[in-house]
Tab-separated table of N, CA, C and O in Angstrom:
chain	number	residue	atom	x	y	z
A	15	MET	N	1.201	-1.152	-0.195
A	15	MET	CA	-0.031	-0.358	0.249
A	15	MET	C	0.689	1.188	0.115
A	15	MET	O	1.650	1.853	1.155
A	16	LYS	N	0.486	2.339	-1.091
A	16	LYS	CA	1.257	3.209	-0.977
A	16	LYS	C	0.885	4.590	-0.212
A	16	LYS	O	-0.196	4.868	0.018
A	17	GLU	N	1.905	5.140	0.998
A	17	GLU	CA	1.564	6.120	1.618
A	17	GLU	C	2.486	6.812	1.911
A	17	GLU	O	3.404	5.972	2.018
A	18	HIS	N	2.356	8.126	1.976
A	18	HIS	CA	3.181	9.280	2.010
A	18	HIS	C	3.686	9.468	3.684
A	18	HIS	O	3.001	9.133	4.611
A	19	ILE	N	4.614	9.383	4.038
A	19	ILE	CA	5.326	9.466	5.008
A	19	ILE	C	6.209	10.519	5.330
A	19	ILE	O	7.010	11.356	4.160
A	20	LYS	N	6.470	11.397	6.274
A	20	LYS	CA	7.636	12.330	6.556
A	20	LYS	C	8.844	12.000	6.669
A	20	LYS	O	9.020	11.212	7.157
A	21	ILE	N	9.430	13.222	5.351
A	21	ILE	CA	11.102	12.760	5.635
A	21	ILE	C	12.050	14.048	6.431
A	21	ILE	O	12.978	13.383	6.368
A	22	PHE	N	11.404	15.331	6.090
A	22	PHE	CA	12.441	15.891	6.907
A	22	PHE	C	11.014	17.686	6.936
A	22	PHE	O	10.193	16.847	6.354
A	23	THR	N	11.340	17.189	8.158
A	23	THR	CA	11.238	19.040	8.901
A	23	THR	C	11.776	20.144	9.085
A	23	THR	O	12.809	19.836	9.609
A	24	GLY	N	11.631	21.374	8.167
A	24	GLY	CA	12.535	22.333	8.389
A	24	GLY	C	11.636	23.762	7.373
A	24	GLY	O	10.711	23.636	8.036
A	25	THR	N	12.658	24.621	8.514
A	25	THR	CA	12.197	25.968	7.383
A	25	THR	C	11.600	25.179	6.205
A	25	THR	O	11.989	24.819	5.646
A	26	SER	N	10.892	26.389	5.278
A	26	SER	CA	10.459	26.801	4.265
A	26	SER	C	11.550	26.285	2.673
A	26	SER	O	11.512	25.234	1.883
A	27	ILE	N	12.420	27.186	3.223
A	27	ILE	CA	13.681	27.009	2.268
A	27	ILE	C	14.232	25.871	2.366
A	27	ILE	O	14.555	25.238	0.862
A	28	LEU	N	14.847	24.762	3.719
A	28	LEU	CA	14.788	23.974	3.263
A	28	LEU	C	14.353	23.304	2.533
A	28	LEU	O	14.549	22.441	1.985
A	29	VAL	N	12.806	23.250	2.859
A	29	VAL	CA	12.720	22.081	2.188
A	29	VAL	C	12.058	22.327	1.266
A	29	VAL	O	12.308	21.254	-0.094
A	30	ASN	N	12.282	23.014	0.473
A	30	ASN	CA	11.740	23.047	-0.976
A	30	ASN	C	13.309	22.786	-1.649
A	30	ASN	O	12.610	22.469	-2.829
A	31	ARG	N	14.292	23.169	-0.531
A	31	ARG	CA	15.677	23.035	-1.698
A	31	ARG	C	15.683	20.819	-1.738
A	31	ARG	O	15.754	20.193	-2.956
A	32	LEU	N	15.239	20.446	-0.798
A	32	LEU	CA	15.464	18.846	-0.722
A	32	LEU	C	14.748	18.306	-1.442
A	32	LEU	O	14.326	17.592	-2.623
A	33	ALA	N	13.062	18.827	-1.884
A	33	ALA	CA	11.949	18.713	-2.935
A	33	ALA	C	12.563	18.527	-4.312
A	33	ALA	O	12.178	17.828	-5.241
A	34	PHE	N	13.606	20.015	-4.700
A	34	PHE	CA	13.945	20.051	-5.674
A	34	PHE	C	15.028	18.920	-5.611
A	34	PHE	O	14.966	18.077	-7.188
A	35	LEU	N	15.889	18.375	-5.094
A	35	LEU	CA	16.737	17.421	-5.237
A	35	LEU	C	16.165	16.002	-5.313
A	35	LEU	O	16.442	15.667	-6.876
A	36	LEU	N	14.901	16.083	-4.739
A	36	LEU	CA	14.070	14.387	-4.527
A	36	LEU	C	13.602	14.574	-6.992
A	36	LEU	O	13.830	13.855	-7.134
A	37	GLU	N	13.302	15.630	-6.750
A	37	GLU	CA	12.269	15.981	-8.313
A	37	GLU	C	12.972	15.650	-9.144
A	37	GLU	O	12.754	15.382	-10.388
A	38	GLU	N	14.735	16.233	-9.316
A	38	GLU	CA	15.479	15.947	-9.711
A	38	GLU	C	15.774	14.264	-10.297
A	38	GLU	O	16.407	14.226	-11.647
A	39	GLN	N	15.024	13.836	-9.229
A	39	GLN	CA	15.826	12.444	-9.794
A	39	GLN	C	14.090	11.338	-9.668
A	39	GLN	O	14.404	10.190	-9.471
A	40	ASN	N	13.357	12.290	-9.675
A	40	ASN	CA	11.869	12.299	-10.096
A	40	ASN	C	10.924	10.980	-9.156
A	40	ASN	O	10.627	9.948	-8.817
A	41	ILE	N	11.502	11.808	-7.804
A	41	ILE	CA	11.001	11.409	-6.509
A	41	ILE	C	10.167	12.832	-6.415
A	41	ILE	O	10.441	13.816	-5.895
A	42	PRO	N	8.332	12.241	-6.609
A	42	PRO	CA	7.955	12.961	-5.782
A	42	PRO	C	7.409	12.933	-4.887
A	42	PRO	O	8.108	12.235	-3.747
A	43	SER	N	7.122	14.632	-4.205
A	43	SER	CA	7.398	14.986	-2.881
A	43	SER	C	6.179	15.973	-2.639
A	43	SER	O	5.756	16.192	-3.684
A	44	ILE	N	5.367	15.915	-1.478
A	44	ILE	CA	4.459	16.793	-1.097
A	44	ILE	C	4.868	17.923	0.180
A	44	ILE	O	5.801	17.284	0.589
A	45	ILE	N	4.459	19.327	0.164
A	45	ILE	CA	5.283	19.895	1.340
A	45	ILE	C	4.299	20.265	2.081
A	45	ILE	O	3.033	20.689	1.060
A	46	LYS	N	4.277	20.017	3.173
A	46	LYS	CA	2.837	20.150	4.025
A	46	LYS	C	2.944	21.649	5.015
A	46	LYS	O	4.154	21.013	5.638
A	47	ASN	N	2.549	22.532	4.883
A	47	ASN	CA	3.278	24.107	5.052
A	47	ASN	C	1.737	24.398	5.989
A	47	ASN	O	0.815	25.392	5.586
A	48	ASP	N	1.546	23.900	7.377
A	48	ASP	CA	0.521	24.656	8.239
A	48	ASP	C	0.511	26.046	8.173
A	48	ASP	O	-0.891	26.538	8.530
A	49	LYS	N	1.196	26.787	8.606
A	49	LYS	CA	1.281	28.050	8.925
A	49	LYS	C	0.864	28.723	7.838
A	49	LYS	O	-0.126	29.883	7.417
A	50	GLU	N	1.250	28.866	6.490
A	50	GLU	CA	1.108	28.956	5.173
A	50	GLU	C	-0.156	28.984	4.634
A	50	GLU	O	-1.377	29.741	4.213
A	51	SER	N	-0.808	27.884	4.707
A	51	SER	CA	-2.560	26.780	5.003
A	51	SER	C	-3.017	28.579	6.268
A	51	SER	O	-4.392	28.650	5.545
A	52	GLY	N	-2.704	28.356	7.801
A	52	GLY	CA	-3.742	28.831	7.914
A	52	GLY	C	-3.679	30.489	7.702
A	52	GLY	O	-4.447	31.164	8.276
A	53	ARG	N	-2.331	31.018	7.350
A	53	ARG	CA	-2.404	32.349	6.998
A	53	ARG	C	-3.263	32.303	5.379
A	53	ARG	O	-4.520	33.599	5.865
A	54	LEU	N	-3.598	31.764	4.400
A	54	LEU	CA	-3.791	32.134	3.573
A	54	LEU	C	-6.049	31.821	3.972
A	54	LEU	O	-6.577	32.317	3.499
A	55	ALA	N	-6.179	30.493	4.684
A	55	ALA	CA	-7.325	30.885	5.379
A	55	ALA	C	-7.633	31.616	6.531
A	55	ALA	O	-9.162	31.680	6.993
A	56	GLY	N	-6.524	32.486	6.443
A	56	GLY	CA	-7.359	33.539	8.267
A	56	GLY	C	-7.470	33.512	8.901
A	56	GLY	O	-8.117	34.498	9.801
A	57	PHE	N	-6.434	32.227	9.628
A	57	PHE	CA	-6.154	31.900	11.147
A	57	PHE	C	-4.843	31.635	10.954
A	57	PHE	O	-3.996	30.730	10.304
A	58	GLY	N	-4.290	31.564	12.161
A	58	GLY	CA	-2.584	31.230	12.309
A	58	GLY	C	-2.384	29.836	13.196
A	58	GLY	O	-3.172	29.269	13.777
A	59	THR	N	-0.904	29.653	12.598
A	59	THR	CA	-0.708	28.497	13.457
A	59	THR	C	0.607	28.634	14.074
A	59	THR	O	1.187	29.644	14.122
A	60	THR	N	0.227	28.159	15.443
A	60	THR	CA	2.594	28.231	15.822
A	60	THR	C	3.014	27.898	15.212
A	60	THR	O	3.381	26.806	14.965
A	61	GLY	N	4.555	27.673	15.167
A	61	GLY	CA	5.294	27.743	15.060
A	61	GLY	C	5.904	27.908	13.252
A	61	GLY	O	4.901	28.450	12.808
A	62	SER	N	7.184	27.507	12.887
A	62	SER	CA	7.081	28.037	11.294
A	62	SER	C	8.018	26.553	10.540
A	62	SER	O	8.476	26.387	9.752
A	63	SER	N	8.034	25.451	11.314
A	63	SER	CA	8.150	24.264	10.402
A	63	SER	C	7.623	23.940	9.379
A	63	SER	O	6.225	24.088	9.087
A	64	VAL	N	7.832	23.156	8.305
A	64	VAL	CA	7.956	22.544	7.289
A	64	VAL	C	7.730	21.288	7.009
A	64	VAL	O	8.548	21.335	7.099
A	65	GLU	N	7.134	20.775	6.768
A	65	GLU	CA	7.147	19.134	6.279
A	65	GLU	C	7.218	18.758	4.764
A	65	GLU	O	6.518	19.104	3.995
A	66	LEU	N	8.074	17.657	4.892
A	66	LEU	CA	8.326	17.094	3.457
A	66	LEU	C	7.646	15.562	3.696
A	66	LEU	O	8.267	14.841	3.834
A	67	HIS	N	6.890	14.947	2.505
A	67	HIS	CA	6.880	14.106	2.957
A	67	HIS	C	6.623	13.360	1.032
A	67	HIS	O	6.868	13.586	0.362
A	68	ILE	N	7.188	12.059	1.329
A	68	ILE	CA	7.128	11.352	0.054
A	68	ILE	C	6.643	9.991	0.532
A	68	ILE	O	6.388	9.269	1.441
A	69	LEU	N	6.120	9.083	-0.838
A	69	LEU	CA	5.942	8.078	-0.730
A	69	LEU	C	6.705	7.100	0.067
A	69	LEU	O	7.910	6.619	-0.418
A	70	ASN	N	6.253	6.010	0.468
A	70	ASN	CA	7.210	5.219	1.432
A	70	ASN	C	7.454	3.850	0.591
A	70	ASN	O	9.120	3.572	0.571
A	71	THR	N	7.174	3.796	-0.912
A	71	THR	CA	8.190	3.237	-2.086
A	71	THR	C	9.277	3.885	-2.262
A	71	THR	O	9.547	2.950	-3.269
A	72	ASP	N	9.330	4.940	-2.375
A	72	ASP	CA	10.400	6.415	-2.382
A	72	ASP	C	11.560	6.048	-1.544
A	72	ASP	O	12.692	6.682	-1.946
A	73	ILE	N	11.496	5.506	-0.183
A	73	ILE	CA	12.472	5.646	0.613
A	73	ILE	C	13.787	5.407	0.031
A	73	ILE	O	14.664	5.746	0.328
A	74	GLU	N	13.555	3.822	-0.640
A	74	GLU	CA	15.025	3.553	-0.344
A	74	GLU	C	16.057	4.212	-1.582
A	74	GLU	O	17.397	5.044	-1.903
A	75	LYS	N	15.340	4.589	-2.635
A	75	LYS	CA	15.652	5.610	-3.755
A	75	LYS	C	16.062	6.794	-3.605
A	75	LYS	O	16.898	7.350	-4.105
A	76	SER	N	15.459	7.221	-2.017
A	76	SER	CA	15.861	9.387	-1.926
A	76	SER	C	16.745	8.834	-0.562
A	76	SER	O	17.547	9.770	-0.249
A	77	LYS	N	17.057	7.780	0.390
A	77	LYS	CA	17.796	7.620	1.249
A	77	LYS	C	19.510	8.154	0.634
A	77	LYS	O	19.413	8.959	1.821
A	78	ASN	N	19.902	8.151	-0.076
A	78	ASN	CA	21.102	8.709	-0.586
A	78	ASN	C	20.814	10.565	-0.547
A	78	ASN	O	21.995	11.715	-0.102
A	79	ILE	N	20.029	10.287	-1.145
A	79	ILE	CA	19.869	12.191	-1.563
A	79	ILE	C	19.558	12.922	-0.278
A	79	ILE	O	20.136	14.208	-0.050
A	80	ILE	N	18.552	12.098	0.864
A	80	ILE	CA	18.291	13.277	1.823
A	80	ILE	C	20.152	13.130	3.364
A	80	ILE	O	19.669	13.863	3.768
A	81	ASP	N	20.525	11.991	2.703
A	81	ASP	CA	21.626	12.037	4.024
A	81	ASP	C	22.668	12.655	3.094
A	81	ASP	O	23.602	13.539	4.036
A	82	SER	N	23.033	12.527	2.045
A	82	SER	CA	23.444	13.931	1.408
A	82	SER	C	23.205	15.759	1.504
A	82	SER	O	24.188	16.212	2.299
A	83	PHE	N	22.242	16.093	1.843
A	83	PHE	CA	21.629	17.155	1.917
A	83	PHE	C	21.841	17.479	3.718
A	83	PHE	O	21.764	18.556	3.899
A	84	LYS	N	21.520	16.357	4.440
A	84	LYS	CA	21.717	16.602	5.727
A	84	LYS	C	23.002	17.045	6.146
A	84	LYS	O	23.277	17.987	7.026
A	85	LEU	N	23.588	16.362	5.148
A	85	LEU	CA	25.108	16.697	5.330
A	85	LEU	C	25.704	17.888	5.191
A	85	LEU	O	26.718	19.039	5.526
A	86	GLU	N	24.990	18.422	3.844
A	86	GLU	CA	25.216	19.967	3.645
A	86	GLU	C	24.889	20.496	4.450
A	86	GLU	O	25.581	21.425	4.570
A	87	ILE	N	23.558	20.679	5.351
A	87	ILE	CA	23.115	21.496	5.913
A	87	ILE	C	23.910	21.613	7.411
A	87	ILE	O	23.157	22.662	8.069
A	88	GLY	N	24.535	20.181	8.007
A	88	GLY	CA	24.973	20.311	8.695
A	88	GLY	C	24.104	20.002	10.204
A	88	GLY	O	24.175	20.011	11.229
A	89	MET	N	23.823	18.486	9.023
A	89	MET	CA	22.329	17.667	10.827
A	89	MET	C	23.054	16.820	11.218
A	89	MET	O	23.643	16.102	9.868
């Protein structure tokens, strides 16, 4: 069964960068930004974290990309 799982949480800049790196390798992702969604709907949320989700079937394919990205940003 295909399910989306969270692979990274951070600022929108970092999440968008990782999503771009994954997309270059044909790995689709979903960005979940509750703060921006709340702003657009007219109410706010606390926190500034943005989540990046991919399909559980893409975990193995994305592991090296995620690990390299985390090293690049010092995580």
